[in-house]
Amino acid sequence: DIQMTQSPSSVSASVGDRVTITCRASQGISSSLAWYQQKPGKAPKLLIYAASSLQSGVPSRFSGSGFGTDFTLTISSLQPDDVATYYCQQADSFPCSFGQGTKLEIK
Amino acid sequence: EVQLLESGGGLVQPGGSLRVSCAASGFTFSSYAMTWVRQAPGKGLEWVSTVSGGGGTKYYADSVKGRFTVSRDNSKTILLLQMNSLRVEDTAVYYCAKALGGKISSDSWGQGTLVTVSS
């Protein structure tokens, strides 16, 4: 089974900052990676699929990159509405595991 | 607009059974794989099961294999998860989610239903 490891587990940044979250797969998954945002008490929301494709309706300040085993989610200019926990998920094969999550807070 | 509405959660004793449902609307249900994902209180997301659009192919997490059964009724646009031999560690919010095209990732999610396994 493929293991997904996110870092950091939590991050605190100021409004307007550039924020980067990384996700590493235990084996190569080409570009089969998704990123989700989950706000407290809410269902997850798809942000990025196929490593770098922005889901419809998602603000352009979110972007994804990577291939193989190392991936990155970047928020170019942090907004108060971005406070949430972010998860990566490998979509290469079953079981399609999630990372453990990164909690993003505003300083 | 895609809508997914889970129901059937509740309190059940260890060793018991429960069936949760997900009513889908707003898309051609039979054309998309559907997935169950759960989240234990205060914990991260855990993939549980995925079923193909036609219902003939099913995948399960090792943690539920042999105890949970996923199925779908395409005529009624309903996704089901039959959970048997429930354990305390199965306590979680269970979300149903629609697959993104031919991919494993999920582009639409329900609001979730809480399953509590406790004596």
Short mmCIF file of N, CA and C in Angstrom, two decimals, chain B residues 44-116:
data_model
loop_
_atom_site.label_atom_id
_atom_site.label_comp_id
_atom_site.label_asym_id
_atom_site.label_seq_id
_atom_site.Cartn_x
_atom_site.Cartn_y
_atom_site.Cartn_z
N GLY B 44 -8.11 12.45 11.10
CA GLY B 44 -8.06 12.74 9.67
C GLY B 44 -9.02 11.90 8.86
N LEU B 45 -8.93 12.06 7.55
CA LEU B 45 -9.79 11.34 6.63
C LEU B 45 -9.25 9.94 6.37
N GLU B 46 -10.16 8.99 6.29
CA GLU B 46 -9.79 7.60 5.99
C GLU B 46 -10.68 7.08 4.87
N TRP B 47 -10.10 6.69 3.75
CA TRP B 47 -10.85 6.07 2.67
C TRP B 47 -11.37 4.71 3.14
N VAL B 48 -12.65 4.43 2.83
CA VAL B 48 -13.28 3.18 3.27
C VAL B 48 -13.55 2.24 2.10
N SER B 49 -14.23 2.75 1.06
CA SER B 49 -14.65 1.85 -0.03
C SER B 49 -15.02 2.67 -1.26
N THR B 50 -14.84 2.07 -2.42
CA THR B 50 -15.25 2.65 -3.69
C THR B 50 -15.93 1.59 -4.53
N VAL B 51 -17.01 1.99 -5.20
CA VAL B 51 -17.72 1.09 -6.11
C VAL B 51 -17.81 1.75 -7.48
N SER B 52 -17.63 0.96 -8.51
CA SER B 52 -17.69 1.49 -9.88
C SER B 52 -19.10 1.92 -10.22
N GLY B 53 -19.23 2.63 -11.34
CA GLY B 53 -20.53 3.15 -11.75
C GLY B 53 -21.58 2.06 -11.95
N GLY B 54 -21.16 0.94 -12.50
CA GLY B 54 -22.08 -0.16 -12.73
C GLY B 54 -22.31 -1.04 -11.52
N GLY B 55 -21.46 -0.86 -10.52
CA GLY B 55 -21.60 -1.64 -9.29
C GLY B 55 -20.83 -2.95 -9.29
N GLY B 56 -20.19 -3.29 -10.39
CA GLY B 56 -19.56 -4.59 -10.48
C GLY B 56 -18.17 -4.68 -9.88
N THR B 57 -17.53 -3.55 -9.67
CA THR B 57 -16.18 -3.54 -9.10
C THR B 57 -16.19 -2.76 -7.79
N LYS B 58 -15.64 -3.39 -6.78
CA LYS B 58 -15.65 -2.81 -5.44
C LYS B 58 -14.27 -2.91 -4.80
N TYR B 59 -13.92 -1.90 -4.05
CA TYR B 59 -12.65 -1.86 -3.33
C TYR B 59 -12.92 -1.51 -1.88
N TYR B 60 -12.11 -2.09 -0.98
CA TYR B 60 -12.29 -1.85 0.44
C TYR B 60 -10.95 -1.60 1.12
N ALA B 61 -10.98 -0.79 2.16
CA ALA B 61 -9.81 -0.66 3.03
C ALA B 61 -9.65 -1.95 3.83
N ASP B 62 -8.43 -2.29 4.15
CA ASP B 62 -8.17 -3.50 4.93
C ASP B 62 -8.91 -3.47 6.26
N SER B 63 -9.07 -2.27 6.83
CA SER B 63 -9.69 -2.13 8.15
C SER B 63 -11.17 -2.53 8.17
N VAL B 64 -11.81 -2.59 6.98
CA VAL B 64 -13.24 -2.91 6.93
C VAL B 64 -13.54 -4.13 6.07
N LYS B 65 -12.53 -4.64 5.39
CA LYS B 65 -12.73 -5.77 4.48
C LYS B 65 -13.29 -6.97 5.23
N GLY B 66 -14.34 -7.56 4.65
CA GLY B 66 -14.99 -8.71 5.28
C GLY B 66 -16.08 -8.34 6.26
N ARG B 67 -16.16 -7.07 6.63
CA ARG B 67 -17.20 -6.61 7.57
C ARG B 67 -18.17 -5.64 6.90
N PHE B 68 -17.66 -4.81 5.99
CA PHE B 68 -18.49 -3.80 5.31
C PHE B 68 -18.75 -4.25 3.87
N THR B 69 -19.92 -3.89 3.37
CA THR B 69 -20.26 -4.17 1.98
C THR B 69 -20.86 -2.93 1.34
N VAL B 70 -20.26 -2.48 0.24
CA VAL B 70 -20.77 -1.34 -0.50
C VAL B 70 -21.65 -1.85 -1.64
N SER B 71 -22.71 -1.12 -1.90
CA SER B 71 -23.58 -1.45 -3.03
C SER B 71 -24.25 -0.17 -3.52
N ARG B 72 -24.88 -0.29 -4.66
CA ARG B 72 -25.58 0.87 -5.21
C ARG B 72 -26.81 0.40 -5.98
N ASP B 73 -27.82 1.25 -5.98
CA ASP B 73 -29.04 1.00 -6.75
C ASP B 73 -29.14 2.14 -7.75
N ASN B 74 -28.72 1.89 -8.98
CA ASN B 74 -28.67 2.96 -9.97
C ASN B 74 -30.07 3.41 -10.39
N SER B 75 -31.05 2.55 -10.25
CA SER B 75 -32.42 2.94 -10.62
C SER B 75 -32.99 3.94 -9.62
N LYS B 76 -32.53 3.83 -8.37
CA LYS B 76 -32.99 4.76 -7.33
C LYS B 76 -31.94 5.81 -6.97
N THR B 77 -30.81 5.77 -7.61
CA THR B 77 -29.65 6.67 -7.37
C THR B 77 -29.29 6.73 -5.89
N ILE B 78 -29.08 5.55 -5.33
CA ILE B 78 -28.74 5.43 -3.91
C ILE B 78 -27.48 4.60 -3.76
N LEU B 79 -26.59 5.06 -2.89
CA LEU B 79 -25.39 4.35 -2.51
C LEU B 79 -25.59 3.83 -1.09
N LEU B 80 -25.15 2.61 -0.84
CA LEU B 80 -25.35 1.98 0.46
C LEU B 80 -24.02 1.48 1.03
N LEU B 81 -23.95 1.46 2.35
CA LEU B 81 -22.83 0.83 3.04
C LEU B 81 -23.39 0.01 4.19
N GLN B 82 -23.33 -1.30 4.03
CA GLN B 82 -23.76 -2.21 5.08
C GLN B 82 -22.57 -2.49 5.97
N MET B 83 -22.72 -2.19 7.25
CA MET B 83 -21.62 -2.35 8.20
C MET B 83 -21.99 -3.40 9.24
N ASN B 84 -21.25 -4.48 9.27
CA ASN B 84 -21.47 -5.57 10.22
C ASN B 84 -20.28 -5.70 11.16
N SER B 85 -20.50 -6.42 12.24
CA SER B 85 -19.43 -6.67 13.23
C SER B 85 -18.73 -5.36 13.60
N LEU B 86 -19.53 -4.36 13.91
CA LEU B 86 -18.97 -3.04 14.17
C LEU B 86 -18.12 -3.01 15.43
N ARG B 87 -17.08 -2.18 15.37
CA ARG B 87 -16.13 -2.04 16.47
C ARG B 87 -16.14 -0.61 16.97
N VAL B 88 -15.65 -0.40 18.16
CA VAL B 88 -15.58 0.96 18.70
C VAL B 88 -14.79 1.87 17.76
N GLU B 89 -13.75 1.34 17.14
CA GLU B 89 -12.90 2.13 16.27
C GLU B 89 -13.56 2.48 14.92
N ASP B 90 -14.77 1.97 14.67
CA ASP B 90 -15.53 2.36 13.47
C ASP B 90 -16.32 3.64 13.71
N THR B 91 -16.32 4.14 14.94
CA THR B 91 -17.00 5.39 15.24
C THR B 91 -16.41 6.53 14.41
N ALA B 92 -17.27 7.19 13.64
CA ALA B 92 -16.80 8.22 12.72
C ALA B 92 -17.98 8.88 12.03
N VAL B 93 -17.70 10.01 11.41
CA VAL B 93 -18.62 10.57 10.43
C VAL B 93 -18.31 9.89 9.10
N TYR B 94 -19.35 9.38 8.46
CA TYR B 94 -19.20 8.69 7.18
C TYR B 94 -19.72 9.61 6.07
N TYR B 95 -18.82 9.92 5.14
CA TYR B 95 -19.16 10.76 3.99
C TYR B 95 -19.27 9.90 2.73
N CYS B 96 -20.26 10.20 1.90
CA CYS B 96 -20.25 9.64 0.55
C CYS B 96 -19.73 10.73 -0.39
N ALA B 97 -19.09 10.31 -1.46
CA ALA B 97 -18.47 11.24 -2.38
C ALA B 97 -18.54 10.71 -3.80
N LYS B 98 -18.69 11.62 -4.73
CA LYS B 98 -18.77 11.28 -6.16
C LYS B 98 -17.38 11.40 -6.79
N ALA B 99 -17.04 10.44 -7.63
CA ALA B 99 -15.75 10.48 -8.30
C ALA B 99 -15.69 11.58 -9.34
N LEU B 100 -14.50 12.11 -9.54
CA LEU B 100 -14.26 13.12 -10.57
C LEU B 100 -13.99 12.41 -11.88
N GLY B 101 -14.95 12.36 -12.77
CA GLY B 101 -14.77 11.73 -14.06
C GLY B 101 -14.23 10.32 -13.91
N GLY B 102 -13.17 10.00 -14.63
CA GLY B 102 -12.61 8.67 -14.55
C GLY B 102 -11.52 8.54 -13.51
N LYS B 103 -11.49 9.44 -12.57
CA LYS B 103 -10.42 9.46 -11.58
C LYS B 103 -10.92 8.94 -10.22
N ILE B 104 -9.96 8.66 -9.36
CA ILE B 104 -10.29 8.17 -8.03
C ILE B 104 -10.69 9.32 -7.11
N SER B 105 -10.13 10.51 -7.32
CA SER B 105 -10.43 11.64 -6.44
C SER B 105 -11.90 12.02 -6.54
N SER B 106 -12.41 12.69 -5.52
CA SER B 106 -13.84 12.97 -5.37
C SER B 106 -14.13 14.45 -5.45
N ASP B 107 -15.05 14.84 -6.33
CA ASP B 107 -15.31 16.25 -6.54
C ASP B 107 -16.55 16.78 -5.85
N SER B 108 -17.38 15.88 -5.30
CA SER B 108 -18.57 16.32 -4.57
C SER B 108 -18.76 15.41 -3.37
N TRP B 109 -19.12 16.02 -2.23
CA TRP B 109 -19.23 15.27 -0.99
C TRP B 109 -20.57 15.57 -0.32
N GLY B 110 -21.10 14.58 0.39
CA GLY B 110 -22.26 14.82 1.23
C GLY B 110 -21.85 15.49 2.53
N GLN B 111 -22.82 15.72 3.40
CA GLN B 111 -22.55 16.41 4.66
C GLN B 111 -22.11 15.44 5.76
N GLY B 112 -22.28 14.15 5.51
CA GLY B 112 -21.84 13.13 6.45
C GLY B 112 -22.93 12.67 7.40
N THR B 113 -22.77 11.45 7.89
CA THR B 113 -23.66 10.90 8.90
C THR B 113 -22.81 10.26 9.98
N LEU B 114 -23.14 10.51 11.24
CA LEU B 114 -22.32 10.04 12.36
C LEU B 114 -22.75 8.65 12.80
N VAL B 115 -21.78 7.76 12.84
CA VAL B 115 -21.97 6.41 13.36
C VAL B 115 -21.18 6.30 14.66
N THR B 116 -21.86 5.94 15.73
CA THR B 116 -21.21 5.79 17.03
C THR B 116 -21.36 4.35 17.49
#
